[in-house]
Amino acid sequence: MATELGLRESKKQETRHLISACATRLFIEQGFEQTTIAEIAHAARVAKKTVSNYFPRKEDLALDHHEAFTQGLARCVAERAPGQEPLTAIGHTFRAALLEHSPVVGFTGPAVARMVTDSPTLTARLRELHDQREQALAAALAAAAPDAVPAIAPRAAAALIAAADRLLFRRIQELTLAGRTDDEIEATLLPEADHVRALLGAALDHHPTAVSA
């Protein structure tokens, strides 16, 4: 039974990956707005309903890491080491993602970056995902904060951290569209991210309870 369930899950993941890959290819070739679900289903050799079952929103086909993205900062806070400050944990996690050239922090390649930039629908959806990322972070900071902390404090800290997070994401996309390689972007972003983190640390240091457990 376990083997059967494992095979079934593996097959589902293969189908999901195939649909996503076909959709990305068509979006890049034709543009996001111009590509239909029917065309994606045909390319992947599945039914239209199958595409919708795996990806309820068309935008999710292009922004396939949306769940990891929206929950990433919150998960980092929730799973940090005992005694570790949330801002420190977030900084370490971002640095690791930067060194891995992770798509979650903006490494999408020039074709996908251009596709998103050229699509009003995807640009709007990306803003929504950034907002959801901030909201999830605020909830995680609130859960970790002492009872005496004002209710607004975790939300204020999340707003500052999320603004910096957006800036770094857009910076990676900007350099990608400028033709920089991933290694060149990494080399540029490492000191820039350290600078942004230092600014955040200075801003939040005056109100440490905003991000301290």
mmCIF file of C-alpha atoms in Angstrom:
data_model
loop_
_atom_site.group_PDB
_atom_site.id
_atom_site.type_symbol
_atom_site.label_atom_id
_atom_site.label_comp_id
_atom_site.label_asym_id
_atom_site.label_seq_id
_atom_site.Cartn_x
_atom_site.Cartn_y
_atom_site.Cartn_z
ATOM 1 C CA MET A 1 0.000 0.000 0.000
ATOM 2 C CA ALA A 2 2.812 2.423 0.888
ATOM 3 C CA THR A 3 4.545 1.659 -2.392
ATOM 4 C CA GLU A 4 1.318 2.223 -4.315
ATOM 5 C CA LEU A 5 0.730 5.558 -2.586
ATOM 6 C CA GLY A 6 4.331 6.549 -3.256
ATOM 7 C CA LEU A 7 3.997 5.748 -6.955
ATOM 8 C CA ARG A 8 0.725 7.634 -7.156
ATOM 9 C CA GLU A 9 2.231 10.710 -5.535
ATOM 10 C CA SER A 10 5.257 10.478 -7.814
ATOM 11 C CA LYS A 11 2.986 10.316 -10.852
ATOM 12 C CA LYS A 12 1.058 13.363 -9.637
ATOM 13 C CA GLN A 13 4.277 15.318 -9.211
ATOM 14 C CA GLU A 14 5.421 14.313 -12.701
ATOM 15 C CA THR A 15 2.115 15.468 -14.173
ATOM 16 C CA ARG A 16 2.285 18.749 -12.270
ATOM 17 C CA HIS A 17 5.836 19.368 -13.441
ATOM 18 C CA LEU A 18 4.917 18.549 -17.050
ATOM 19 C CA ILE A 19 1.965 20.941 -17.045
ATOM 20 C CA SER A 20 4.069 23.684 -15.467
ATOM 21 C CA ALA A 21 6.903 23.189 -17.949
ATOM 22 C CA CYS A 22 4.554 23.264 -20.944
ATOM 23 C CA ALA A 23 2.808 26.360 -19.622
ATOM 24 C CA THR A 24 6.081 28.207 -19.027
ATOM 25 C CA ARG A 25 7.289 27.399 -22.552
ATOM 26 C CA LEU A 26 4.065 28.672 -24.105
ATOM 27 C CA PHE A 27 3.983 31.777 -21.914
ATOM 28 C CA ILE A 28 7.516 32.672 -22.983
ATOM 29 C CA GLU A 29 6.823 31.979 -26.660
ATOM 30 C CA GLN A 30 3.376 33.595 -26.895
ATOM 31 C CA GLY A 31 2.983 35.803 -23.841
ATOM 32 C CA PHE A 32 0.973 35.065 -20.716
ATOM 33 C CA GLU A 33 -2.228 36.838 -21.722
ATOM 34 C CA GLN A 34 -2.245 35.284 -25.193
ATOM 35 C CA THR A 35 -1.868 31.669 -24.002
ATOM 36 C CA THR A 36 -4.999 29.685 -23.143
ATOM 37 C CA ILE A 37 -5.548 26.826 -20.720
ATOM 38 C CA ALA A 38 -6.697 24.719 -23.679
ATOM 39 C CA GLU A 39 -3.345 25.236 -25.406
ATOM 40 C CA ILE A 40 -1.484 24.264 -22.243
ATOM 41 C CA ALA A 41 -3.606 21.133 -21.817
ATOM 42 C CA HIS A 42 -2.989 20.175 -25.448
ATOM 43 C CA ALA A 43 0.769 20.654 -25.096
ATOM 44 C CA ALA A 44 0.847 18.562 -21.903
ATOM 45 C CA ARG A 45 -1.568 15.977 -23.371
ATOM 46 C CA VAL A 46 -3.985 16.244 -20.462
ATOM 47 C CA ALA A 47 -7.562 17.471 -20.092
ATOM 48 C CA LYS A 48 -8.297 21.139 -19.373
ATOM 49 C CA LYS A 49 -9.861 20.039 -16.079
ATOM 50 C CA THR A 50 -6.587 18.343 -15.112
ATOM 51 C CA VAL A 51 -4.723 21.615 -15.594
ATOM 52 C CA SER A 52 -7.262 23.436 -13.417
ATOM 53 C CA ASN A 53 -7.123 20.741 -10.741
ATOM 54 C CA TYR A 54 -3.383 21.197 -10.364
ATOM 55 C CA PHE A 55 -3.398 24.964 -10.902
ATOM 56 C CA PRO A 56 -6.706 26.655 -9.914
ATOM 57 C CA ARG A 57 -5.419 30.027 -11.168
ATOM 58 C CA LYS A 58 -3.725 30.571 -14.498
ATOM 59 C CA GLU A 59 -1.199 32.828 -12.779
ATOM 60 C CA ASP A 60 -0.083 29.892 -10.624
ATOM 61 C CA LEU A 61 1.195 28.175 -13.759
ATOM 62 C CA ALA A 62 3.663 31.016 -14.256
ATOM 63 C CA LEU A 63 4.425 31.678 -10.576
ATOM 64 C CA ASP A 64 4.731 28.047 -9.577
ATOM 65 C CA HIS A 65 6.578 28.658 -6.285
ATOM 66 C CA HIS A 66 3.813 30.823 -4.835
ATOM 67 C CA GLU A 67 3.188 28.695 -1.712
ATOM 68 C CA ALA A 68 6.864 28.509 -0.769
ATOM 69 C CA PHE A 69 7.107 32.231 -1.464
ATOM 70 C CA THR A 70 4.139 33.419 0.584
ATOM 71 C CA GLN A 71 5.000 31.226 3.584
ATOM 72 C CA GLY A 72 8.792 31.505 3.403
ATOM 73 C CA LEU A 73 9.444 34.355 5.849
ATOM 74 C CA ALA A 74 6.822 33.114 8.301
ATOM 75 C CA ARG A 75 8.236 29.603 8.244
ATOM 76 C CA CYS A 76 11.718 30.986 8.817
ATOM 77 C CA VAL A 77 10.512 32.736 11.988
ATOM 78 C CA ALA A 78 8.522 29.749 13.230
ATOM 79 C CA GLU A 79 11.345 27.255 12.663
ATOM 80 C CA ARG A 80 14.279 29.369 13.845
ATOM 81 C CA ALA A 81 16.715 28.022 16.417
ATOM 82 C CA PRO A 82 15.887 28.563 20.113
ATOM 83 C CA GLY A 83 16.993 32.021 21.206
ATOM 84 C CA GLN A 84 17.661 33.211 17.663
ATOM 85 C CA GLU A 85 16.207 36.592 16.725
ATOM 86 C CA PRO A 86 13.713 36.477 13.845
ATOM 87 C CA LEU A 87 15.628 39.099 11.858
ATOM 88 C CA THR A 88 18.827 37.060 12.186
ATOM 89 C CA ALA A 89 17.064 33.895 11.038
ATOM 90 C CA ILE A 90 15.547 35.719 8.064
ATOM 91 C CA GLY A 91 18.949 37.101 7.110
ATOM 92 C CA HIS A 92 20.584 33.671 7.198
ATOM 93 C CA THR A 93 17.768 32.142 5.176
ATOM 94 C CA PHE A 94 17.943 34.857 2.525
ATOM 95 C CA ARG A 95 21.702 34.472 2.236
ATOM 96 C CA ALA A 96 21.358 30.716 1.759
ATOM 97 C CA ALA A 97 18.690 31.228 -0.920
ATOM 98 C CA LEU A 98 20.903 33.797 -2.622
ATOM 99 C CA LEU A 99 23.833 31.370 -2.738
ATOM 100 C CA GLU A 100 21.507 28.676 -4.126
ATOM 101 C CA HIS A 101 20.146 31.077 -6.775
ATOM 102 C CA SER A 102 16.663 30.171 -5.592
ATOM 103 C CA PRO A 103 13.654 31.295 -7.658
ATOM 104 C CA VAL A 104 11.880 32.109 -4.383
ATOM 105 C CA VAL A 105 14.107 35.185 -3.919
ATOM 106 C CA GLY A 106 13.982 36.214 -7.582
ATOM 107 C CA PHE A 107 16.310 34.004 -9.629
ATOM 108 C CA THR A 108 13.958 33.158 -12.493
ATOM 109 C CA GLY A 109 16.169 33.626 -15.540
ATOM 110 C CA PRO A 110 15.773 36.408 -18.131
ATOM 111 C CA ALA A 111 12.958 34.780 -20.136
ATOM 112 C CA VAL A 112 10.660 34.347 -17.125
ATOM 113 C CA ALA A 113 11.606 37.741 -15.677
ATOM 114 C CA ARG A 114 10.674 39.392 -18.977
ATOM 115 C CA MET A 115 7.450 37.374 -19.189
ATOM 116 C CA VAL A 116 6.348 38.612 -15.757
ATOM 117 C CA THR A 117 7.404 42.194 -16.434
ATOM 118 C CA ASP A 118 5.496 42.276 -19.733
ATOM 119 C CA SER A 119 2.288 40.881 -18.215
ATOM 120 C CA PRO A 120 0.019 43.245 -16.231
ATOM 121 C CA THR A 121 -1.783 40.199 -14.819
ATOM 122 C CA LEU A 122 1.388 38.562 -13.520
ATOM 123 C CA THR A 123 2.762 41.845 -12.199
ATOM 124 C CA ALA A 124 -0.444 42.363 -10.209
ATOM 125 C CA ARG A 125 -0.396 38.771 -8.965
ATOM 126 C CA LEU A 126 3.211 39.136 -7.814
ATOM 127 C CA ARG A 127 2.219 42.178 -5.767
ATOM 128 C CA GLU A 128 -0.546 40.113 -4.178
ATOM 129 C CA LEU A 129 1.932 37.373 -3.313
ATOM 130 C CA HIS A 130 4.295 39.895 -1.713
ATOM 131 C CA ASP A 131 1.362 41.193 0.362
ATOM 132 C CA GLN A 132 0.477 37.648 1.436
ATOM 133 C CA ARG A 133 4.131 37.032 2.338
ATOM 134 C CA GLU A 134 4.071 40.112 4.572
ATOM 135 C CA GLN A 135 0.777 39.108 6.213
ATOM 136 C CA ALA A 136 2.066 35.617 6.982
ATOM 137 C CA LEU A 137 5.254 37.093 8.460
ATOM 138 C CA ALA A 138 3.242 39.480 10.644
ATOM 139 C CA ALA A 139 1.220 36.556 11.995
ATOM 140 C CA ALA A 140 4.384 34.570 12.749
ATOM 141 C CA LEU A 141 6.000 37.533 14.525
ATOM 142 C CA ALA A 142 2.832 38.100 16.532
ATOM 143 C CA ALA A 143 2.801 34.459 17.617
ATOM 144 C CA ALA A 144 6.414 34.734 18.746
ATOM 145 C CA ALA A 145 6.110 38.093 20.516
ATOM 146 C CA PRO A 146 5.710 38.494 24.308
ATOM 147 C CA ASP A 147 2.230 39.345 25.566
ATOM 148 C CA ALA A 148 3.327 42.844 26.578
ATOM 149 C CA VAL A 149 4.213 43.832 23.013
ATOM 150 C CA PRO A 150 1.706 46.267 21.434
ATOM 151 C CA ALA A 151 -0.450 44.592 18.789
ATOM 152 C CA ILE A 152 0.874 46.928 16.086
ATOM 153 C CA ALA A 153 4.539 46.068 16.762
ATOM 154 C CA PRO A 154 4.767 42.732 14.872
ATOM 155 C CA ARG A 155 2.867 44.239 11.949
ATOM 156 C CA ALA A 156 5.206 47.228 11.850
ATOM 157 C CA ALA A 157 8.257 44.955 11.929
ATOM 158 C CA ALA A 158 6.766 42.768 9.199
ATOM 159 C CA ALA A 159 6.099 45.835 7.042
ATOM 160 C CA LEU A 160 9.735 46.949 7.313
ATOM 161 C CA ILE A 161 11.144 43.474 6.660
ATOM 162 C CA ALA A 162 8.758 42.858 3.760
ATOM 163 C CA ALA A 163 9.676 46.182 2.158
ATOM 164 C CA ALA A 164 13.347 45.202 2.255
ATOM 165 C CA ASP A 165 12.449 41.762 0.937
ATOM 166 C CA ARG A 166 10.563 43.296 -2.011
ATOM 167 C CA LEU A 167 13.498 45.585 -2.755
ATOM 168 C CA LEU A 168 15.978 42.695 -2.911
ATOM 169 C CA PHE A 169 13.615 40.602 -5.049
ATOM 170 C CA ARG A 170 13.179 43.451 -7.528
ATOM 171 C CA ARG A 171 16.925 44.074 -7.512
ATOM 172 C CA ILE A 172 17.578 40.487 -8.587
ATOM 173 C CA GLN A 173 14.955 40.796 -11.330
ATOM 174 C CA GLU A 174 16.437 44.124 -12.443
ATOM 175 C CA LEU A 175 19.926 42.659 -12.765
ATOM 176 C CA THR A 176 18.539 39.585 -14.515
ATOM 177 C CA LEU A 177 16.854 41.753 -17.153
ATOM 178 C CA ALA A 178 20.088 43.738 -17.497
ATOM 179 C CA GLY A 179 21.797 40.538 -18.683
ATOM 180 C CA ARG A 180 23.795 39.700 -15.573
ATOM 181 C CA THR A 181 24.521 36.040 -14.887
ATOM 182 C CA ASP A 182 23.312 34.413 -11.673
ATOM 183 C CA ASP A 183 26.869 34.380 -10.315
ATOM 184 C CA GLU A 184 27.258 38.088 -11.067
ATOM 185 C CA ILE A 185 23.924 38.824 -9.386
ATOM 186 C CA GLU A 186 24.998 36.836 -6.339
ATOM 187 C CA ALA A 187 28.255 38.801 -6.095
ATOM 188 C CA THR A 188 26.373 42.090 -6.341
ATOM 189 C CA LEU A 189 23.597 41.173 -3.940
ATOM 190 C CA LEU A 190 25.703 39.753 -1.118
ATOM 191 C CA PRO A 191 27.058 43.159 0.040
ATOM 192 C CA GLU A 192 23.802 44.919 -0.868
ATOM 193 C CA ALA A 193 21.777 42.475 1.211
ATOM 194 C CA ASP A 194 24.178 42.972 4.131
ATOM 195 C CA HIS A 195 23.677 46.732 3.839
ATOM 196 C CA VAL A 196 19.879 46.408 3.790
ATOM 197 C CA ARG A 197 20.017 44.044 6.780
ATOM 198 C CA ALA A 198 22.133 46.547 8.702
ATOM 199 C CA LEU A 199 19.565 49.274 8.006
ATOM 200 C CA LEU A 200 16.785 46.980 9.192
ATOM 201 C CA GLY A 201 18.716 46.086 12.305
ATOM 202 C CA ALA A 202 19.265 49.746 13.126
ATOM 203 C CA ALA A 203 15.596 50.581 12.560
ATOM 204 C CA LEU A 204 14.281 47.721 14.656
ATOM 205 C CA ASP A 205 16.892 48.022 17.382
ATOM 206 C CA HIS A 206 15.027 50.958 18.880
ATOM 207 C CA HIS A 207 12.014 48.680 19.348
ATOM 208 C CA PRO A 208 13.528 45.236 19.864
ATOM 209 C CA THR A 209 10.288 43.744 21.148
ATOM 210 C CA ALA A 210 8.844 44.150 17.655
ATOM 211 C CA VAL A 211 10.851 41.157 16.478
ATOM 212 C CA SER A 212 12.085 39.536 19.678
ATOM 213 C CA ALA A 213 10.576 36.469 21.310
#
